[in-house]
Amino acid sequence: MLKQRILTALVLIPIVLLLIGFAPLTWLYAAFSGVVLLGAWEWTRLMGLAANSPLRPVYVAVSAVVLLIAWWARADWQVLGQFAAIWWLVVLVLICAYPRVFANHRPGPLLLALIGQFMWVPAVVCLTLLRDQPDGALKLIYALTLVWAADTGAYFAGRRFGRVKLLPAVSPGKTREGALGGLLLCAVWSVAGGLVAFGLHWDATLVVFCVLSVCVAAVSIVGDLGMSLFKRLSGIKDSGSILPGHGGILDRIDSLLAEGPLFAWGLLLVGLWQ
């Protein structure tokens, strides 16, 4: 499994770096949208649509139109960031409430269709506009690698030290030690990111940036757990199998969908969005 993950990453990372570094902003938005639309196709399984249902491509097409309108209308990314903060707080409450308050209650397909838009529209818009910042390519790369640091730290810390389950009813494989290991690695990585990608110095601003990074890394865990909850409610183990060793697209971008808009909004709050 680990070997497959590494091989898949070695193929995808150069493509991602080329897009971030050289693609025009509209093309980058289109690329991000394309990834999300693959995720939307997987999301239709969670909605309970049959494999041959004509509503599956219809939902993907509607998602494409929503993303196109968001870009064409120059949707206010600050509003989207604030909305994302509220949405992921709601998801956190749902995660903590499961299964005590509700269990085996599958949301209807219309509600899930709406939830999908809640997740990916803010992320695609905010991450794309982050690239439009001064030194935006470095900042966007940092935003992506912060999620990967949280995931990598959690994976190895969980394997080595994992004892206490984080939320076994939602995601039995995750441990508190793993989550802590992921956040610790993010704390270390945030120092390098602040100095290199954001040009900060060894002062209070760097400390604030590191705190922000760890907080949004924690939000990325909420994104991961939220997707696990929706899959559990839908009776699905993996969203797909398109990426060897990684599962589906949604299994790879769930953390980023939560982290992306909150990171952008957080930069604005601490005065680092220029």
C-alpha positions as a LaTeX table, in Angstrom:
\begin{tabular}{lrrr}
\hline
Residue & $x$ (\AA) & $y$ (\AA) & $z$ (\AA) \\
\hline
Met1 & 0.00 & 0.00 & 0.00 \\
Leu2 & 2.75 & 2.46 & 0.95 \\
Lys3 & 4.71 & 1.61 & $-2.21$ \\
Gln4 & 1.64 & 2.26 & $-4.35$ \\
Arg5 & 1.07 & 5.58 & $-2.58$ \\
Ile6 & 4.63 & 6.66 & $-3.24$ \\
Leu7 & 4.52 & 5.67 & $-6.92$ \\
Thr8 & 1.23 & 7.50 & $-7.44$ \\
Ala9 & 2.63 & 10.58 & $-5.73$ \\
Leu10 & 5.76 & 10.51 & $-7.91$ \\
Val11 & 3.56 & 10.65 & $-11.00$ \\
Leu12 & 1.17 & 13.33 & $-9.77$ \\
Ile13 & 3.54 & 15.74 & $-7.99$ \\
Pro14 & 5.41 & 16.95 & $-11.13$ \\
Ile15 & 2.09 & 17.56 & $-12.90$ \\
Val16 & 0.76 & 19.56 & $-9.96$ \\
Leu17 & 3.95 & 21.61 & $-9.71$ \\
Leu18 & 3.90 & 22.44 & $-13.42$ \\
Leu19 & 0.29 & 23.59 & $-13.22$ \\
Ile20 & 0.89 & 25.71 & $-10.14$ \\
Gly21 & 4.08 & 27.23 & $-11.45$ \\
Phe22 & 3.23 & 27.95 & $-15.08$ \\
Ala23 & $-0.49$ & 27.60 & $-15.86$ \\
Pro24 & $-2.54$ & 30.80 & $-16.30$ \\
Leu25 & $-4.94$ & 31.38 & $-13.44$ \\
Thr26 & $-8.00$ & 30.38 & $-15.46$ \\
Trp27 & $-6.33$ & 27.15 & $-16.54$ \\
Leu28 & $-5.38$ & 26.40 & $-12.96$ \\
Tyr29 & $-8.99$ & 26.94 & $-11.91$ \\
Ala30 & $-10.08$ & 24.62 & $-14.71$ \\
Ala31 & $-7.59$ & 21.98 & $-13.56$ \\
Phe32 & $-8.76$ & 22.20 & $-9.95$ \\
Ser33 & $-12.35$ & 22.07 & $-11.16$ \\
Gly34 & $-11.58$ & 18.98 & $-13.23$ \\
Val35 & $-10.25$ & 17.17 & $-10.17$ \\
Val36 & $-13.29$ & 18.21 & $-8.16$ \\
Leu37 & $-15.65$ & 17.05 & $-10.91$ \\
Leu38 & $-14.05$ & 13.61 & $-10.76$ \\
Gly39 & $-14.81$ & 13.78 & $-7.06$ \\
Ala40 & $-18.38$ & 14.85 & $-7.86$ \\
Trp41 & $-18.77$ & 11.69 & $-9.94$ \\
Glu42 & $-17.67$ & 9.65 & $-6.92$ \\
Trp43 & $-19.96$ & 11.69 & $-4.69$ \\
Thr44 & $-22.97$ & 10.48 & $-6.67$ \\
Arg45 & $-22.32$ & 7.02 & $-5.19$ \\
Leu46 & $-22.71$ & 8.49 & $-1.72$ \\
Met47 & $-25.94$ & 10.08 & $-2.92$ \\
Gly48 & $-27.22$ & 6.57 & $-3.53$ \\
Leu49 & $-27.43$ & 6.84 & $-7.30$ \\
Ala50 & $-27.09$ & 3.58 & $-9.22$ \\
Ala51 & $-24.00$ & 3.04 & $-11.35$ \\
Asn52 & $-26.01$ & 3.43 & $-14.55$ \\
Ser53 & $-28.24$ & 6.25 & $-13.32$ \\
Pro54 & $-28.54$ & 9.12 & $-15.84$ \\
Leu55 & $-28.57$ & 11.50 & $-12.87$ \\
Arg56 & $-24.88$ & 10.87 & $-12.23$ \\
Pro57 & $-23.60$ & 12.78 & $-15.29$ \\
Val58 & $-26.35$ & 15.35 & $-14.73$ \\
Tyr59 & $-25.02$ & 16.08 & $-11.24$ \\
Val60 & $-21.47$ & 16.38 & $-12.54$ \\
Ala61 & $-22.68$ & 18.77 & $-15.25$ \\
Val62 & $-24.55$ & 20.88 & $-12.70$ \\
Ser63 & $-21.42$ & 20.99 & $-10.53$ \\
Ala64 & $-19.42$ & 22.17 & $-13.54$ \\
Val65 & $-21.94$ & 24.95 & $-14.18$ \\
Val66 & $-21.81$ & 26.04 & $-10.53$ \\
Leu67 & $-18.01$ & 26.19 & $-10.64$ \\
Leu68 & $-18.11$ & 28.08 & $-13.93$ \\
Ile69 & $-20.57$ & 30.63 & $-12.54$ \\
Ala70 & $-18.47$ & 31.06 & $-9.39$ \\
Trp71 & $-15.45$ & 31.95 & $-11.53$ \\
Trp72 & $-17.28$ & 33.99 & $-14.15$ \\
Ala73 & $-19.13$ & 36.02 & $-11.52$ \\
Arg74 & $-15.91$ & 36.49 & $-9.53$ \\
Ala75 & $-17.52$ & 35.07 & $-6.40$ \\
Asp76 & $-16.39$ & 36.85 & $-3.22$ \\
Trp77 & $-13.78$ & 34.48 & $-1.83$ \\
Gln78 & $-13.97$ & 36.10 & 1.61 \\
Val79 & $-17.66$ & 35.23 & 1.86 \\
Leu80 & $-16.87$ & 31.72 & 0.64 \\
Gly81 & $-14.15$ & 31.42 & 3.29 \\
Gln82 & $-16.54$ & 32.51 & 6.03 \\
Phe83 & $-19.19$ & 30.13 & 4.74 \\
Ala84 & $-16.64$ & 27.30 & 4.71 \\
Ala85 & $-15.74$ & 28.04 & 8.34 \\
Ile86 & $-19.39$ & 27.74 & 9.35 \\
Trp87 & $-19.93$ & 24.63 & 7.25 \\
Trp88 & $-16.96$ & 22.72 & 8.62 \\
Leu89 & $-17.97$ & 23.69 & 12.16 \\
Val90 & $-21.33$ & 22.06 & 11.44 \\
Val91 & $-19.51$ & 18.97 & 10.15 \\
Leu92 & $-17.42$ & 18.86 & 13.34 \\
Val93 & $-20.60$ & 18.90 & 15.43 \\
Leu94 & $-22.04$ & 16.07 & 13.32 \\
Ile95 & $-18.85$ & 14.05 & 13.72 \\
Cys96 & $-18.86$ & 14.45 & 17.49 \\
Ala97 & $-22.59$ & 13.66 & 17.70 \\
Tyr98 & $-22.32$ & 10.40 & 15.76 \\
Pro99 & $-23.60$ & 7.84 & 16.69 \\
Arg100 & $-25.01$ & 9.08 & 20.01 \\
Val101 & $-27.44$ & 11.61 & 18.57 \\
Phe102 & $-28.03$ & 10.03 & 15.20 \\
Ala103 & $-27.06$ & 6.74 & 13.62 \\
Asn104 & $-27.94$ & 4.93 & 10.42 \\
His105 & $-29.72$ & 8.03 & 9.20 \\
Arg106 & $-28.76$ & 8.50 & 5.60 \\
Pro107 & $-29.18$ & 12.05 & 4.27 \\
Gly108 & $-31.42$ & 12.29 & 1.23 \\
Pro109 & $-29.87$ & 12.63 & $-2.24$ \\
Leu110 & $-30.96$ & 16.25 & $-2.62$ \\
Leu111 & $-29.31$ & 17.22 & 0.67 \\
Leu112 & $-26.14$ & 15.36 & $-0.30$ \\
Ala113 & $-26.19$ & 17.05 & $-3.69$ \\
Leu114 & $-26.18$ & 20.42 & $-1.93$ \\
Ile115 & $-23.52$ & 19.35 & 0.56 \\
Gly116 & $-21.21$ & 18.53 & $-2.32$ \\
Gln117 & $-21.35$ & 22.11 & $-3.57$ \\
Phe118 & $-20.74$ & 23.36 & $-0.01$ \\
Met119 & $-17.50$ & 21.41 & 0.06 \\
Trp120 & $-15.80$ & 22.05 & $-3.23$ \\
Val121 & $-16.82$ & 25.48 & $-4.53$ \\
Pro122 & $-15.15$ & 27.47 & $-1.69$ \\
Ala123 & $-12.03$ & 25.30 & $-1.89$ \\
Val124 & $-11.53$ & 25.63 & $-5.65$ \\
Val125 & $-12.09$ & 29.40 & $-5.66$ \\
Cys126 & $-9.92$ & 30.16 & $-2.61$ \\
Leu127 & $-7.01$ & 27.91 & $-3.60$ \\
Thr128 & $-6.93$ & 29.33 & $-7.12$ \\
Leu129 & $-6.92$ & 32.93 & $-5.88$ \\
Leu130 & $-4.13$ & 32.07 & $-3.43$ \\
Arg131 & $-1.94$ & 31.48 & $-6.50$ \\
Asp132 & $-2.78$ & 35.06 & $-7.57$ \\
Gln133 & $-1.01$ & 36.45 & $-4.49$ \\
Pro134 & 2.58 & 37.75 & $-4.62$ \\
Asp135 & 4.76 & 34.61 & $-4.63$ \\
Gly136 & 1.45 & 32.82 & $-4.99$ \\
Ala137 & 2.91 & 29.63 & $-6.43$ \\
Leu138 & 5.01 & 29.08 & $-3.30$ \\
Lys139 & 2.06 & 29.92 & $-1.07$ \\
Leu140 & $-0.23$ & 27.51 & $-2.88$ \\
Ile141 & 2.38 & 24.77 & $-2.75$ \\
Tyr142 & 2.67 & 25.39 & 0.97 \\
Ala143 & $-1.10$ & 25.09 & 1.41 \\
Leu144 & $-1.04$ & 21.73 & $-0.38$ \\
Thr145 & 2.00 & 20.40 & 1.44 \\
Leu146 & 0.54 & 21.38 & 4.80 \\
Val147 & $-2.24$ & 18.86 & 4.22 \\
Trp148 & 0.26 & 16.26 & 3.08 \\
Ala149 & 2.38 & 16.91 & 6.18 \\
Ala150 & $-0.66$ & 16.36 & 8.41 \\
Asp151 & $-1.49$ & 13.15 & 6.55 \\
Thr152 & 2.10 & 11.86 & 6.53 \\
Gly153 & 2.74 & 12.69 & 10.18 \\
Ala154 & $-0.52$ & 11.05 & 11.20 \\
Tyr155 & 0.25 & 7.93 & 9.14 \\
Phe156 & 3.68 & 7.24 & 10.62 \\
Ala157 & 2.92 & 8.42 & 14.16 \\
Gly158 & $-0.23$ & 6.34 & 14.16 \\
Arg159 & 1.63 & 3.23 & 13.01 \\
Arg160 & 4.40 & 3.69 & 15.57 \\
Phe161 & 2.61 & 5.10 & 18.60 \\
Gly162 & $-1.11$ & 4.71 & 17.91 \\
Arg163 & $-2.99$ & 3.32 & 20.89 \\
Val164 & $-6.10$ & 5.38 & 21.58 \\
Lys165 & $-8.74$ & 5.60 & 18.85 \\
Leu166 & $-9.63$ & 9.14 & 17.81 \\
Leu167 & $-13.27$ & 8.59 & 16.81 \\
Pro168 & $-13.72$ & 4.85 & 16.28 \\
Ala169 & $-17.39$ & 5.14 & 15.31 \\
Val170 & $-16.47$ & 7.43 & 12.41 \\
Ser171 & $-13.00$ & 6.27 & 11.36 \\
Pro172 & $-11.68$ & 3.22 & 13.25 \\
Gly173 & $-8.19$ & 3.48 & 11.77 \\
Lys174 & $-7.35$ & 6.92 & 13.15 \\
Thr175 & $-5.72$ & 7.41 & 16.55 \\
Arg176 & $-5.18$ & 10.39 & 18.80 \\
Glu177 & $-1.45$ & 9.79 & 18.69 \\
Gly178 & $-1.54$ & 9.83 & 14.90 \\
Ala179 & $-3.48$ & 13.08 & 14.80 \\
Leu180 & $-1.04$ & 14.65 & 17.26 \\
Gly181 & 1.91 & 13.45 & 15.18 \\
Gly182 & 0.39 & 15.05 & 12.10 \\
Leu183 & $-0.10$ & 18.37 & 13.88 \\
Leu184 & 3.44 & 18.30 & 15.26 \\
Leu185 & 4.89 & 17.75 & 11.79 \\
Cys186 & 2.74 & 20.62 & 10.52 \\
Ala187 & 4.11 & 22.86 & 13.28 \\
Val188 & 7.66 & 22.11 & 12.15 \\
Trp189 & 6.77 & 22.49 & 8.47 \\
Ser190 & 5.02 & 25.80 & 9.13 \\
Val191 & 8.29 & 27.35 & 10.27 \\
Ala192 & 9.92 & 26.50 & 6.94 \\
Gly193 & 6.81 & 27.59 & 5.04 \\
Gly194 & 6.62 & 30.90 & 6.85 \\
Leu195 & 10.26 & 31.71 & 6.21 \\
Val196 & 10.44 & 30.56 & 2.58 \\
Ala197 & 6.96 & 30.88 & 1.04 \\
Phe198 & 5.78 & 33.93 & 2.97 \\
Gly199 & 9.10 & 35.69 & 3.55 \\
Leu200 & 8.53 & 36.04 & 7.29 \\
His201 & 11.21 & 36.65 & 9.90 \\
Trp202 & 11.89 & 35.20 & 13.32 \\
Asp203 & 9.33 & 37.35 & 15.10 \\
Ala204 & 5.78 & 37.31 & 16.43 \\
Thr205 & 4.30 & 37.19 & 12.92 \\
Leu206 & 5.97 & 33.84 & 12.32 \\
Val207 & 4.50 & 32.53 & 15.57 \\
Val208 & 1.03 & 33.67 & 14.50 \\
Phe209 & 1.53 & 32.02 & 11.11 \\
Cys210 & 2.57 & 28.75 & 12.73 \\
Val211 & $-0.47$ & 28.80 & 15.01 \\
Leu212 & $-2.70$ & 29.45 & 11.98 \\
Ser213 & $-1.08$ & 26.58 & 10.10 \\
Val214 & $-1.61$ & 24.12 & 12.94 \\
Cys215 & $-5.24$ & 25.24 & 13.31 \\
Val216 & $-6.04$ & 24.74 & 9.63 \\
Ala217 & $-4.19$ & 21.41 & 9.73 \\
Ala218 & $-6.65$ & 20.43 & 12.47 \\
Val219 & $-9.45$ & 21.54 & 10.15 \\
Ser220 & $-8.03$ & 19.23 & 7.48 \\
Ile221 & $-8.54$ & 16.35 & 9.91 \\
Val222 & $-12.17$ & 17.43 & 10.24 \\
Gly223 & $-12.44$ & 17.28 & 6.45 \\
Asp224 & $-11.08$ & 13.74 & 6.45 \\
Leu225 & $-13.37$ & 12.63 & 9.26 \\
Gly226 & $-16.34$ & 14.37 & 7.65 \\
Met227 & $-15.87$ & 12.41 & 4.45 \\
Ser228 & $-15.55$ & 9.22 & 6.50 \\
Leu229 & $-18.83$ & 10.05 & 8.21 \\
Phe230 & $-20.67$ & 10.63 & 4.94 \\
Lys231 & $-19.27$ & 7.38 & 3.53 \\
Arg232 & $-20.31$ & 5.50 & 6.66 \\
Leu233 & $-23.83$ & 6.91 & 6.49 \\
Ser234 & $-23.97$ & 5.86 & 2.83 \\
Gly235 & $-22.58$ & 2.39 & 3.51 \\
Ile236 & $-19.51$ & 2.94 & 1.31 \\
Lys237 & $-15.94$ & 2.12 & 2.33 \\
Asp238 & $-13.98$ & 3.95 & $-0.39$ \\
Ser239 & $-15.24$ & 6.73 & $-2.61$ \\
Gly240 & $-13.49$ & 5.16 & $-5.60$ \\
Ser241 & $-10.34$ & 3.41 & $-6.81$ \\
Ile242 & $-8.94$ & 5.73 & $-9.47$ \\
Leu243 & $-5.67$ & 6.37 & $-7.58$ \\
Pro244 & $-3.63$ & 3.22 & $-6.83$ \\
Gly245 & $-2.88$ & 3.02 & $-3.11$ \\
His246 & $-5.00$ & 6.07 & $-2.35$ \\
Gly247 & $-8.54$ & 5.04 & $-3.20$ \\
Gly248 & $-10.74$ & 7.61 & $-4.88$ \\
Ile249 & $-10.32$ & 11.28 & $-5.64$ \\
Leu250 & $-12.46$ & 12.29 & $-2.66$ \\
Asp251 & $-10.31$ & 10.15 & $-0.38$ \\
Arg252 & $-7.34$ & 12.30 & $-1.40$ \\
Ile253 & $-8.85$ & 15.77 & $-1.48$ \\
Asp254 & $-11.25$ & 15.60 & 1.48 \\
Ser255 & $-8.72$ & 17.24 & 3.82 \\
Leu256 & $-7.83$ & 19.90 & 1.25 \\
Leu257 & $-11.48$ & 20.80 & 0.69 \\
Ala258 & $-11.66$ & 21.83 & 4.34 \\
Glu259 & $-8.17$ & 23.29 & 4.71 \\
Gly260 & $-8.03$ & 25.38 & 1.52 \\
Pro261 & $-10.71$ & 28.01 & 2.14 \\
Leu262 & $-9.94$ & 28.21 & 5.86 \\
Phe263 & $-6.25$ & 28.78 & 5.17 \\
Ala264 & $-7.01$ & 31.61 & 2.74 \\
Trp265 & $-9.49$ & 33.21 & 5.12 \\
Gly266 & $-7.07$ & 32.77 & 8.01 \\
Leu267 & $-4.34$ & 34.59 & 6.08 \\
Leu268 & $-6.74$ & 37.51 & 5.70 \\
Leu269 & $-7.56$ & 37.52 & 9.41 \\
Val270 & $-3.90$ & 37.64 & 10.49 \\
Gly271 & $-2.96$ & 40.24 & 7.88 \\
Leu272 & $-0.94$ & 38.01 & 5.56 \\
Trp273 & $-3.27$ & 38.18 & 2.56 \\
Gln274 & $-1.93$ & 40.92 & 0.30 \\
\hline
\end{tabular}
